């Protein structure tokens, strides 16, 4: 999820809200700030169909396969779709977008993409809005092509990523992770291979790290972690840290402003590349970041120079779901759509995603089995097993993020107060 965060100016965000209201009628959650919370990934122009790998369908053969058309974030894409084509006999064409929830919802609602698209892939939150409004079809968990549904853990298939508050199943889980912070063990007096659970106090409230902390500028990514810390310590009463009320957000902003004035933060970063640079240059001791930033830094500094924290309080847990366009259920490729949904739950997809992109997801055990059965190296298999154990450990703790908080305007107001302090 190597991405950057550049929230648009409030004037632009407010205009976006008004445009949404004019086009789509009133719905509180539709009045979203159009922000670029995770906008560093290159949006994929056109399709990402692939072919020509040894032992896989040739370009000519791939043209003969039935096609399922998808629209969404390219993080869910395989680097090479050919293994899927060989496994299930279906070709996937993915038109990519950035992880800007405003753009995503606008394209689906105003541009009526369901007329030409079968599957939408995005982060948690949109299912609460687009499902009940009739733009997503409910998942038929009894479809005979969805053979891996029953063995998929409820932690994934019944999560907030793919169900709404009423429990309606709007999607199939695809990928996810639990984000925390990167740190230098040597600078914190810790062993390089330690799996000790650390506190978010190292980020916000520790004299030993004061002036050596980098904190992300994007409120959707950074604000909830501060709220989690205050809630866990009993310093603030907060219901949902991912969707704070205005009063709750004010308490957290007051805390962050106090810490900012105390010199806790060395810098506030914007882009994913800045995460890597801050770690690689050893400019900070602690940074809330994506796990790939730690891997990139260690590629330069040496293995285990930096670590990605296990935490006491919890994680910024995110996930992507695959949702079926309502109109697709009236077309003649429903079985092929469900073959693709089932593939997202398979060991082959899981292993390839984890190896090539570093992301976790449902049925990691099937990914390990696939790697072993297909002669992957001992190191690759061990890495998959480590990912499986890591994800199980992290996902046992709160909290789940959302791209569509109901109180987004109030949250952003308080975040801007912190940034401007």
PDB file of N, CA and C in Angstrom, residues 312-361:
ATOM      1  N   UNK A 312       0.826  -2.737  21.577  1.00  0.00           N
ATOM      2  CA  UNK A 312      -0.024  -3.132  22.697  1.00  0.00           C
ATOM      3  C   UNK A 312      -1.483  -2.749  22.464  1.00  0.00           C
ATOM      4  N   UNK A 313      -1.684  -1.562  21.897  1.00  0.00           N
ATOM      5  CA  UNK A 313      -3.039  -1.013  21.847  1.00  0.00           C
ATOM      6  C   UNK A 313      -3.844  -1.464  20.627  1.00  0.00           C
ATOM      7  N   UNK A 314      -3.176  -1.656  19.507  1.00  0.00           N
ATOM      8  CA  UNK A 314      -3.900  -2.047  18.310  1.00  0.00           C
ATOM      9  C   UNK A 314      -3.289  -1.468  17.057  1.00  0.00           C
ATOM     10  N   UNK A 315      -4.024  -1.598  15.944  1.00  0.00           N
ATOM     11  CA  UNK A 315      -3.470  -1.304  14.624  1.00  0.00           C
ATOM     12  C   UNK A 315      -4.488  -0.584  13.749  1.00  0.00           C
ATOM     13  N   UNK A 316      -3.962   0.101  12.745  1.00  0.00           N
ATOM     14  CA  UNK A 316      -4.784   0.646  11.678  1.00  0.00           C
ATOM     15  C   UNK A 316      -5.036  -0.494  10.701  1.00  0.00           C
ATOM     16  N   UNK A 317      -6.119  -1.228  10.916  1.00  0.00           N
ATOM     17  CA  UNK A 317      -6.411  -2.399  10.092  1.00  0.00           C
ATOM     18  C   UNK A 317      -7.239  -1.972   8.883  1.00  0.00           C
ATOM     19  N   UNK A 318      -6.765  -2.345   7.710  1.00  0.00           N
ATOM     20  CA  UNK A 318      -7.469  -1.983   6.485  1.00  0.00           C
ATOM     21  C   UNK A 318      -7.651  -3.221   5.626  1.00  0.00           C
ATOM     22  N   UNK A 319      -8.612  -3.157   4.768  1.00  0.00           N
ATOM     23  CA  UNK A 319      -8.852  -4.266   3.861  1.00  0.00           C
ATOM     24  C   UNK A 319      -9.546  -3.800   2.603  1.00  0.00           C
ATOM     25  N   UNK A 320      -9.348  -4.553   1.525  1.00  0.00           N
ATOM     26  CA  UNK A 320     -10.028  -4.304   0.263  1.00  0.00           C
ATOM     27  C   UNK A 320     -11.023  -5.438   0.029  1.00  0.00           C
ATOM     28  N   UNK A 321     -12.195  -5.067  -0.438  1.00  0.00           N
ATOM     29  CA  UNK A 321     -13.196  -6.057  -0.793  1.00  0.00           C
ATOM     30  C   UNK A 321     -13.516  -5.983  -2.276  1.00  0.00           C
ATOM     31  N   UNK A 322     -14.035  -7.093  -2.815  1.00  0.00           N
ATOM     32  CA  UNK A 322     -14.521  -7.138  -4.192  1.00  0.00           C
ATOM     33  C   UNK A 322     -16.038  -7.161  -4.148  1.00  0.00           C
ATOM     34  N   UNK A 323     -16.661  -6.188  -4.807  1.00  0.00           N
ATOM     35  CA  UNK A 323     -18.108  -6.023  -4.778  1.00  0.00           C
ATOM     36  C   UNK A 323     -18.654  -6.174  -6.188  1.00  0.00           C
ATOM     37  N   UNK A 324     -19.791  -6.810  -6.322  1.00  0.00           N
ATOM     38  CA  UNK A 324     -20.368  -7.085  -7.639  1.00  0.00           C
ATOM     39  C   UNK A 324     -21.346  -5.980  -8.011  1.00  0.00           C
ATOM     40  N   UNK A 325     -21.207  -5.454  -9.231  1.00  0.00           N
ATOM     41  CA  UNK A 325     -22.150  -4.443  -9.720  1.00  0.00           C
ATOM     42  C   UNK A 325     -23.541  -5.050  -9.817  1.00  0.00           C
ATOM     43  N   UNK A 326     -24.530  -4.297  -9.375  1.00  0.00           N
ATOM     44  CA  UNK A 326     -25.910  -4.786  -9.400  1.00  0.00           C
ATOM     45  C   UNK A 326     -26.323  -5.200 -10.811  1.00  0.00           C
ATOM     46  N   UNK A 327     -25.950  -4.399 -11.806  1.00  0.00           N
ATOM     47  CA  UNK A 327     -26.357  -4.691 -13.182  1.00  0.00           C
ATOM     48  C   UNK A 327     -25.749  -5.983 -13.705  1.00  0.00           C
ATOM     49  N   UNK A 328     -24.604  -6.375 -13.146  1.00  0.00           N
ATOM     50  CA  UNK A 328     -23.923  -7.575 -13.640  1.00  0.00           C
ATOM     51  C   UNK A 328     -24.752  -8.836 -13.414  1.00  0.00           C
ATOM     52  N   UNK A 329     -25.623  -8.798 -12.439  1.00  0.00           N
ATOM     53  CA  UNK A 329     -26.416  -9.993 -12.151  1.00  0.00           C
ATOM     54  C   UNK A 329     -27.434 -10.283 -13.248  1.00  0.00           C
ATOM     55  N   UNK A 330     -27.665  -9.310 -14.133  1.00  0.00           N
ATOM     56  CA  UNK A 330     -28.590  -9.516 -15.251  1.00  0.00           C
ATOM     57  C   UNK A 330     -27.857  -9.867 -16.540  1.00  0.00           C
ATOM     58  N   UNK A 331     -26.526 -10.006 -16.467  1.00  0.00           N
ATOM     59  CA  UNK A 331     -25.763 -10.393 -17.645  1.00  0.00           C
ATOM     60  C   UNK A 331     -25.514 -11.901 -17.624  1.00  0.00           C
ATOM     61  N   UNK A 332     -24.826 -12.386 -18.650  1.00  0.00           N
ATOM     62  CA  UNK A 332     -24.683 -13.841 -18.800  1.00  0.00           C
ATOM     63  C   UNK A 332     -23.359 -14.376 -18.288  1.00  0.00           C
ATOM     64  N   UNK A 333     -22.633 -13.578 -17.478  1.00  0.00           N
ATOM     65  CA  UNK A 333     -21.319 -14.045 -17.001  1.00  0.00           C
ATOM     66  C   UNK A 333     -21.250 -14.134 -15.479  1.00  0.00           C
ATOM     67  N   UNK A 334     -22.375 -14.360 -14.822  1.00  0.00           N
ATOM     68  CA  UNK A 334     -22.386 -14.421 -13.363  1.00  0.00           C
ATOM     69  C   UNK A 334     -21.476 -15.529 -12.843  1.00  0.00           C
ATOM     70  N   UNK A 335     -21.489 -16.687 -13.482  1.00  0.00           N
ATOM     71  CA  UNK A 335     -20.624 -17.785 -13.032  1.00  0.00           C
ATOM     72  C   UNK A 335     -19.152 -17.387 -13.119  1.00  0.00           C
ATOM     73  N   UNK A 336     -18.778 -16.681 -14.175  1.00  0.00           N
ATOM     74  CA  UNK A 336     -17.387 -16.258 -14.313  1.00  0.00           C
ATOM     75  C   UNK A 336     -17.016 -15.216 -13.255  1.00  0.00           C
ATOM     76  N   UNK A 337     -17.941 -14.352 -12.926  1.00  0.00           N
ATOM     77  CA  UNK A 337     -17.708 -13.376 -11.857  1.00  0.00           C
ATOM     78  C   UNK A 337     -17.420 -14.101 -10.551  1.00  0.00           C
ATOM     79  N   UNK A 338     -18.206 -15.110 -10.251  1.00  0.00           N
ATOM     80  CA  UNK A 338     -18.012 -15.843  -9.004  1.00  0.00           C
ATOM     81  C   UNK A 338     -16.763 -16.713  -9.032  1.00  0.00           C
ATOM     82  N   UNK A 339     -16.342 -17.126 -10.221  1.00  0.00           N
ATOM     83  CA  UNK A 339     -15.057 -17.817 -10.302  1.00  0.00           C
ATOM     84  C   UNK A 339     -13.914 -16.880  -9.902  1.00  0.00           C
ATOM     85  N   UNK A 340     -13.994 -15.631 -10.321  1.00  0.00           N
ATOM     86  CA  UNK A 340     -12.974 -14.647  -9.955  1.00  0.00           C
ATOM     87  C   UNK A 340     -13.039 -14.342  -8.465  1.00  0.00           C
ATOM     88  N   UNK A 341     -14.244 -14.163  -7.925  1.00  0.00           N
ATOM     89  CA  UNK A 341     -14.382 -13.917  -6.483  1.00  0.00           C
ATOM     90  C   UNK A 341     -13.787 -15.068  -5.686  1.00  0.00           C
ATOM     91  N   UNK A 342     -14.045 -16.285  -6.121  1.00  0.00           N
ATOM     92  CA  UNK A 342     -13.507 -17.450  -5.426  1.00  0.00           C
ATOM     93  C   UNK A 342     -11.989 -17.500  -5.544  1.00  0.00           C
ATOM     94  N   UNK A 343     -11.470 -17.065  -6.698  1.00  0.00           N
ATOM     95  CA  UNK A 343     -10.012 -17.049  -6.885  1.00  0.00           C
ATOM     96  C   UNK A 343      -9.347 -16.116  -5.879  1.00  0.00           C
ATOM     97  N   UNK A 344     -10.004 -15.004  -5.532  1.00  0.00           N
ATOM     98  CA  UNK A 344      -9.456 -14.094  -4.535  1.00  0.00           C
ATOM     99  C   UNK A 344      -9.303 -14.764  -3.163  1.00  0.00           C
ATOM    100  N   UNK A 345     -10.022 -15.858  -2.953  1.00  0.00           N
ATOM    101  CA  UNK A 345      -9.938 -16.607  -1.691  1.00  0.00           C
ATOM    102  C   UNK A 345      -8.984 -17.795  -1.786  1.00  0.00           C
ATOM    103  N   UNK A 346      -8.385 -17.985  -2.946  1.00  0.00           N
ATOM    104  CA  UNK A 346      -7.614 -19.206  -3.194  1.00  0.00           C
ATOM    105  C   UNK A 346      -6.179 -19.106  -2.713  1.00  0.00           C
ATOM    106  N   UNK A 347      -5.545 -20.262  -2.593  1.00  0.00           N
ATOM    107  CA  UNK A 347      -4.150 -20.316  -2.186  1.00  0.00           C
ATOM    108  C   UNK A 347      -3.214 -19.727  -3.215  1.00  0.00           C
ATOM    109  N   UNK A 348      -3.527 -19.915  -4.502  1.00  0.00           N
ATOM    110  CA  UNK A 348      -2.664 -19.379  -5.553  1.00  0.00           C
ATOM    111  C   UNK A 348      -2.625 -17.853  -5.486  1.00  0.00           C
ATOM    112  N   UNK A 349      -3.791 -17.232  -5.432  1.00  0.00           N
ATOM    113  CA  UNK A 349      -3.836 -15.764  -5.347  1.00  0.00           C
ATOM    114  C   UNK A 349      -3.156 -15.275  -4.079  1.00  0.00           C
ATOM    115  N   UNK A 350      -3.432 -15.966  -2.969  1.00  0.00           N
ATOM    116  CA  UNK A 350      -2.868 -15.537  -1.695  1.00  0.00           C
ATOM    117  C   UNK A 350      -1.340 -15.586  -1.718  1.00  0.00           C
ATOM    118  N   UNK A 351      -0.797 -16.683  -2.234  1.00  0.00           N
ATOM    119  CA  UNK A 351       0.660 -16.836  -2.264  1.00  0.00           C
ATOM    120  C   UNK A 351       1.319 -15.811  -3.184  1.00  0.00           C
ATOM    121  N   UNK A 352       0.733 -15.611  -4.358  1.00  0.00           N
ATOM    122  CA  UNK A 352       1.315 -14.667  -5.309  1.00  0.00           C
ATOM    123  C   UNK A 352       1.247 -13.236  -4.787  1.00  0.00           C
ATOM    124  N   UNK A 353       0.127 -12.873  -4.180  1.00  0.00           N
ATOM    125  CA  UNK A 353      -0.013 -11.531  -3.615  1.00  0.00           C
ATOM    126  C   UNK A 353       0.990 -11.305  -2.492  1.00  0.00           C
ATOM    127  N   UNK A 354       1.102 -12.281  -1.596  1.00  0.00           N
ATOM    128  CA  UNK A 354       2.003 -12.130  -0.452  1.00  0.00           C
ATOM    129  C   UNK A 354       3.456 -12.060  -0.897  1.00  0.00           C
ATOM    130  N   UNK A 355       3.819 -12.876  -1.876  1.00  0.00           N
ATOM    131  CA  UNK A 355       5.206 -12.885  -2.334  1.00  0.00           C
ATOM    132  C   UNK A 355       5.557 -11.631  -3.126  1.00  0.00           C
ATOM    133  N   UNK A 356       4.678 -11.230  -4.038  1.00  0.00           N
ATOM    134  CA  UNK A 356       5.008 -10.161  -4.971  1.00  0.00           C
ATOM    135  C   UNK A 356       4.690  -8.769  -4.436  1.00  0.00           C
ATOM    136  N   UNK A 357       3.719  -8.677  -3.534  1.00  0.00           N
ATOM    137  CA  UNK A 357       3.314  -7.361  -3.045  1.00  0.00           C
ATOM    138  C   UNK A 357       3.401  -7.215  -1.531  1.00  0.00           C
ATOM    139  N   UNK A 358       3.515  -8.334  -0.841  1.00  0.00           N
ATOM    140  CA  UNK A 358       3.664  -8.266   0.606  1.00  0.00           C
ATOM    141  C   UNK A 358       2.380  -8.130   1.378  1.00  0.00           C
ATOM    142  N   UNK A 359       1.225  -8.336   0.727  1.00  0.00           N
ATOM    143  CA  UNK A 359      -0.049  -8.169   1.406  1.00  0.00           C
ATOM    144  C   UNK A 359      -0.600  -9.484   1.903  1.00  0.00           C
ATOM    145  N   UNK A 360      -1.386  -9.380   2.949  1.00  0.00           N
ATOM    146  CA  UNK A 360      -2.021 -10.551   3.539  1.00  0.00           C
ATOM    147  C   UNK A 360      -3.462 -10.649   3.029  1.00  0.00           C
ATOM    148  N   UNK A 361      -4.187 -11.618   3.548  1.00  0.00           N
ATOM    149  CA  UNK A 361      -5.573 -11.781   3.156  1.00  0.00           C
ATOM    150  C   UNK A 361      -6.128 -13.079   3.697  1.00  0.00           C
TER     151      UNK A 361
END
